[in-house]
Amino acid sequence: QLMLIESGGGSVQAGGSLRLSCAPSGRTVSNYFRAWFRQAPGRERDFVAAISRTGSMTEYADSVKGRFTISRDNAKNIMLLQMNSLKPEDTAVYYCAADPLRFGTLKSQYGYWGQGTQVTVSS
């Protein structure tokens, strides 16, 4: 059974940086499409960024373009989200997702999810 485990969340001041990591447990995901979503209190789970199997294609939500960078290291089986110039509105629980067949910006396109890691940005 595939499990995804996020790490790297925490509390920072506005303008600061954090790097999130997502690693699988149970099987390799080097040939899976992968993504990050986030959910703020009282809101839907929103798309943040996605990356193709080889990392040659990426997509970002408009709200994070130019500030966040998604990447992956298939040899180590990890996916990263480098978050710079953080804003209070970036505060949310961040989830990693994976799917062997589907790539995109919709929650329904991903079959595997992590438990989430909290990111809090104070002003």
Coordinates of N, CA and C in Angstrom, one line a residue:
Q1 N 0.8 -1.2 0.0 CA 0.0 0.0 0.0 C 0.9 1.2 0.0
L2 N 0.7 2.1 -1.0 CA 1.4 3.3 -1.1 C 1.0 4.4 0.0
M3 N 1.9 4.9 0.7 CA 1.7 6.0 1.6 C 2.6 7.2 1.2
L4 N 2.1 8.4 1.3 CA 2.9 9.6 1.0 C 3.1 10.3 2.3
I5 N 4.3 10.8 2.6 CA 4.6 11.4 3.9 C 5.3 12.8 3.6
E6 N 4.6 13.8 4.1 CA 5.1 15.2 3.9 C 6.0 15.6 5.1
S7 N 6.9 16.4 4.9 CA 7.7 17.0 6.0 C 8.2 18.4 5.6
G8 N 8.6 19.2 6.6 CA 9.2 20.5 6.3 C 8.3 21.6 6.6
G9 N 7.1 21.4 7.0 CA 6.2 22.5 7.4 C 6.7 23.2 8.7
G10 N 6.1 24.3 8.9 CA 6.5 25.1 10.1 C 5.9 26.5 10.1
S11 N 6.4 27.3 11.0 CA 6.0 28.7 11.1 C 7.1 29.6 10.7
V12 N 6.7 30.6 9.8 CA 7.7 31.6 9.4 C 7.0 33.0 9.3
Q13 N 7.8 34.0 9.3 CA 7.3 35.3 9.1 C 7.2 35.6 7.6
A14 N 6.3 36.5 7.2 CA 6.1 36.9 5.9 C 7.5 37.3 5.2
G15 N 7.6 36.9 4.0 CA 8.9 37.1 3.3 C 9.9 36.0 3.5
G16 N 9.6 35.1 4.4 CA 10.5 34.0 4.6 C 10.4 32.8 3.7
S17 N 11.1 31.7 3.9 CA 11.1 30.6 3.0 C 10.9 29.3 3.8
L18 N 10.4 28.3 3.1 CA 10.3 26.9 3.7 C 10.4 26.0 2.5
R19 N 10.9 24.8 2.8 CA 11.0 23.8 1.8 C 10.3 22.5 2.3
L20 N 9.3 22.1 1.5 CA 8.5 20.9 1.9 C 9.1 19.7 1.1
S21 N 9.0 18.6 1.7 CA 9.4 17.3 1.0 C 8.3 16.3 1.1
C22 N 8.2 15.4 0.1 CA 7.2 14.4 0.1 C 7.9 13.1 -0.3
A23 N 7.9 12.1 0.5 CA 8.5 10.8 0.2 C 7.5 9.7 0.4
P24 N 7.6 8.7 -0.5 CA 6.6 7.6 -0.4 C 7.1 6.5 0.6
S25 N 6.1 5.7 1.0 CA 6.4 4.5 1.8 C 5.6 3.4 1.2
G26 N 6.3 2.3 0.9 CA 5.6 1.2 0.4 C 5.9 0.8 -1.0
R27 N 6.3 1.8 -1.8 CA 6.6 1.5 -3.2 C 7.3 2.8 -3.8
T28 N 7.9 2.6 -4.9 CA 8.5 3.7 -5.6 C 7.5 4.5 -6.4
V29 N 7.7 5.8 -6.5 CA 6.8 6.6 -7.3 C 7.5 7.4 -8.3
S30 N 8.7 6.9 -8.7 CA 9.5 7.6 -9.7 C 8.8 7.7 -11.0
N31 N 7.8 6.8 -11.3 CA 7.1 6.9 -12.6 C 5.7 7.4 -12.4
Y32 N 5.4 8.1 -11.3 CA 4.1 8.7 -11.0 C 4.1 10.2 -11.3
F33 N 3.0 10.8 -11.8 CA 2.8 12.2 -11.8 C 2.6 12.6 -10.3
R34 N 3.1 13.8 -9.9 CA 3.1 14.2 -8.5 C 2.7 15.7 -8.5
A35 N 2.1 16.1 -7.3 CA 1.6 17.4 -7.2 C 1.5 17.8 -5.7
W36 N 1.3 19.1 -5.5 CA 1.1 19.7 -4.2 C -0.2 20.4 -4.2
F37 N -1.0 20.2 -3.2 CA -2.3 21.0 -3.0 C -2.2 21.6 -1.6
R38 N -3.1 22.5 -1.3 CA -3.1 23.1 0.0 C -4.6 23.4 0.4
Q39 N -4.8 23.4 1.7 CA -6.2 23.7 2.2 C -6.1 24.6 3.4
A40 N -6.6 25.8 3.3 CA -6.7 26.7 4.4 C -8.0 26.5 5.2
P41 N -8.1 26.9 6.4 CA -9.3 26.7 7.2 C -10.5 27.2 6.5
G42 N -11.6 26.4 6.4 CA -12.8 26.8 5.8 C -12.9 26.9 4.3
R43 N -11.8 26.4 3.7 CA -11.7 26.5 2.2 C -11.5 25.1 1.6
E44 N -11.7 25.1 0.3 CA -11.5 23.9 -0.4 C -10.0 23.6 -0.5
R45 N -9.7 22.3 -0.9 CA -8.3 22.0 -1.1 C -8.0 22.5 -2.5
D46 N -7.0 23.3 -2.6 CA -6.6 24.0 -3.9 C -5.3 23.5 -4.4
F47 N -5.2 23.5 -5.7 CA -4.0 23.1 -6.5 C -2.9 24.2 -6.2
V48 N -1.7 23.7 -6.0 CA -0.5 24.5 -5.9 C 0.5 24.4 -7.1
A49 N 0.9 23.1 -7.3 CA 1.9 22.9 -8.3 C 1.9 21.4 -8.7
A50 N 2.3 21.1 -9.9 CA 2.4 19.7 -10.3 C 3.6 19.5 -11.2
I51 N 4.1 18.2 -11.2 CA 5.3 17.9 -12.0 C 5.1 16.6 -12.7
S52 N 5.6 16.5 -13.9 CA 5.5 15.3 -14.7 C 6.5 14.3 -14.2
R53 N 6.4 13.1 -14.8 CA 7.2 11.9 -14.3 C 8.7 12.2 -14.4
T54 N 9.2 12.9 -15.4 CA 10.6 13.1 -15.5 C 11.0 14.5 -15.0
G55 N 10.0 15.3 -14.7 CA 10.2 16.7 -14.2 C 10.3 17.7 -15.3
S56 N 10.1 17.2 -16.6 CA 10.3 18.1 -17.7 C 9.1 19.1 -17.8
M57 N 8.0 18.8 -17.2 CA 6.8 19.7 -17.3 C 6.4 20.0 -15.8
T58 N 6.1 21.3 -15.6 CA 5.5 21.7 -14.3 C 4.4 22.7 -14.6
E59 N 3.5 22.7 -13.6 CA 2.4 23.7 -13.6 C 2.2 24.3 -12.3
Y60 N 1.8 25.6 -12.2 CA 1.7 26.3 -11.0 C 0.4 27.0 -10.9
A61 N -0.2 27.1 -9.8 CA -1.3 28.1 -9.5 C -0.8 29.5 -9.7
D62 N -1.6 30.3 -10.2 CA -1.2 31.7 -10.5 C -0.7 32.4 -9.2
S63 N -1.3 32.0 -8.1 CA -1.0 32.7 -6.8 C 0.4 32.4 -6.3
V64 N 1.0 31.3 -6.8 CA 2.4 31.0 -6.4 C 3.4 31.1 -7.4
K65 N 3.1 31.4 -8.7 CA 4.0 31.5 -9.7 C 5.1 32.5 -9.4
G66 N 6.4 32.2 -9.6 CA 7.5 33.1 -9.4 C 8.0 33.0 -7.9
R67 N 7.2 32.4 -7.0 CA 7.6 32.3 -5.6 C 7.9 30.8 -5.2
F68 N 7.1 29.9 -5.8 CA 7.3 28.5 -5.4 C 7.9 27.7 -6.6
T69 N 8.7 26.7 -6.2 CA 9.3 25.8 -7.2 C 9.1 24.4 -6.8
I70 N 8.5 23.6 -7.8 CA 8.3 22.2 -7.5 C 9.4 21.4 -8.2
S71 N 9.9 20.4 -7.6 CA 11.0 19.6 -8.2 C 10.9 18.2 -7.7
R72 N 11.7 17.3 -8.3 CA 11.7 15.9 -7.9 C 13.0 15.3 -8.1
D73 N 13.3 14.3 -7.3 CA 14.6 13.5 -7.5 C 14.1 12.1 -7.5
N74 N 14.0 11.5 -8.7 CA 13.5 10.2 -8.8 C 14.5 9.1 -8.3
A75 N 15.7 9.4 -8.3 CA 16.7 8.5 -7.7 C 16.5 8.3 -6.2
K76 N 16.0 9.4 -5.5 CA 15.8 9.4 -4.1 C 14.3 9.2 -3.8
N77 N 13.5 9.3 -4.9 CA 12.0 9.0 -4.7 C 11.3 10.2 -4.0
I78 N 11.9 11.4 -4.0 CA 11.3 12.5 -3.3 C 10.8 13.6 -4.2
M79 N 9.9 14.4 -3.7 CA 9.4 15.6 -4.4 C 9.5 16.7 -3.4
L80 N 9.9 17.9 -3.9 CA 10.1 19.0 -3.1 C 9.3 20.2 -3.5
L81 N 9.0 21.1 -2.6 CA 8.3 22.4 -2.9 C 9.1 23.4 -2.2
Q82 N 9.9 24.2 -2.9 CA 10.6 25.3 -2.4 C 9.7 26.5 -2.4
M83 N 9.4 27.1 -1.2 CA 8.5 28.2 -1.1 C 9.2 29.5 -0.6
N84 N 9.3 30.5 -1.4 CA 10.0 31.7 -1.1 C 9.0 32.9 -1.1
S85 N 9.4 34.0 -0.5 CA 8.6 35.2 -0.4 C 7.2 34.8 0.1
L86 N 7.2 34.1 1.2 CA 5.9 33.6 1.7 C 5.0 34.7 2.2
K87 N 3.7 34.5 2.1 CA 2.7 35.5 2.5 C 1.8 34.9 3.5
P88 N 1.1 35.7 4.3 CA 0.1 35.2 5.2 C -0.9 34.3 4.5
E89 N -1.3 34.7 3.3 CA -2.3 33.9 2.6 C -1.8 32.6 2.1
D90 N -0.6 32.3 2.3 CA 0.0 31.0 2.0 C -0.3 30.0 3.2
T91 N -0.7 30.5 4.3 CA -1.0 29.6 5.4 C -2.1 28.6 5.1
A92 N -1.7 27.3 5.3 CA -2.6 26.2 5.0 C -1.9 24.9 5.4
V93 N -2.7 23.8 5.3 CA -2.1 22.5 5.3 C -1.8 22.1 3.9
Y94 N -0.5 21.7 3.7 CA 0.0 21.3 2.4 C 0.0 19.8 2.2
Y95 N -0.6 19.3 1.1 CA -0.7 17.9 0.9 C 0.1 17.6 -0.4
C96 N 0.8 16.4 -0.4 CA 1.4 15.9 -1.6 C 0.4 14.8 -2.2
A97 N 0.5 14.7 -3.5 CA -0.4 13.8 -4.2 C 0.4 13.1 -5.3
A98 N -0.1 11.9 -5.7 CA 0.6 11.2 -6.8 C -0.4 10.4 -7.5
D99 N -0.1 10.1 -8.8 CA -1.0 9.2 -9.6 C -0.1 8.6 -10.7
P100 N -0.3 7.3 -11.0 CA 0.5 6.7 -12.0 C 0.1 7.1 -13.5
L101 N -1.2 7.6 -13.6 CA -1.7 7.8 -15.0 C -2.1 9.3 -15.3
R102 N -2.5 10.0 -14.3 CA -3.1 11.3 -14.6 C -2.2 12.5 -14.1
F103 N -2.2 13.5 -14.9 CA -1.4 14.7 -14.5 C -2.3 15.9 -14.7
G104 N -2.3 16.8 -13.7 CA -3.2 18.0 -13.9 C -3.3 18.8 -12.6
T105 N -4.4 19.6 -12.6 CA -4.6 20.5 -11.5 C -5.8 20.2 -10.7
L106 N -6.4 19.1 -10.9 CA -7.7 18.7 -10.2 C -7.4 17.7 -9.2
K107 N -8.0 17.8 -8.0 CA -7.9 16.8 -6.9 C -8.3 15.4 -7.4
S108 N -9.3 15.4 -8.3 CA -9.8 14.1 -8.7 C -8.8 13.3 -9.6
Q109 N -7.8 14.0 -10.1 CA -6.8 13.3 -10.9 C -5.7 12.6 -10.2
Y110 N -5.7 12.7 -8.9 CA -4.7 12.0 -8.1 C -5.3 11.0 -7.1
G111 N -4.7 9.8 -7.1 CA -5.3 8.7 -6.4 C -4.6 8.5 -5.0
Y112 N -3.5 9.1 -4.8 CA -2.7 8.9 -3.6 C -2.4 10.2 -2.9
W113 N -2.6 10.3 -1.6 CA -2.4 11.5 -0.8 C -1.7 11.3 0.4
G114 N -1.0 12.3 0.9 CA -0.4 12.3 2.2 C -1.3 12.9 3.2
Q115 N -0.8 12.9 4.5 CA -1.7 13.4 5.6 C -1.6 14.9 5.8
G116 N -0.6 15.5 5.1 CA -0.5 17.0 5.2 C 0.5 17.5 6.2
T117 N 1.0 18.7 5.9 CA 1.9 19.3 6.8 C 1.5 20.8 6.9
Q118 N 1.5 21.3 8.1 CA 1.0 22.7 8.4 C 2.1 23.7 8.0
V119 N 1.7 24.7 7.3 CA 2.5 25.9 7.0 C 1.8 27.1 7.5
T120 N 2.5 27.9 8.4 CA 1.9 29.1 9.0 C 2.8 30.3 8.7
V121 N 2.2 31.3 8.1 CA 3.0 32.5 7.8 C 2.4 33.7 8.5
S122 N 3.2 34.3 9.3 CA 2.7 35.4 10.1 C 3.1 36.7 9.5
S123 N 2.3 37.8 9.7 CA 2.6 39.1 9.1 C 3.5 39.9 10.1

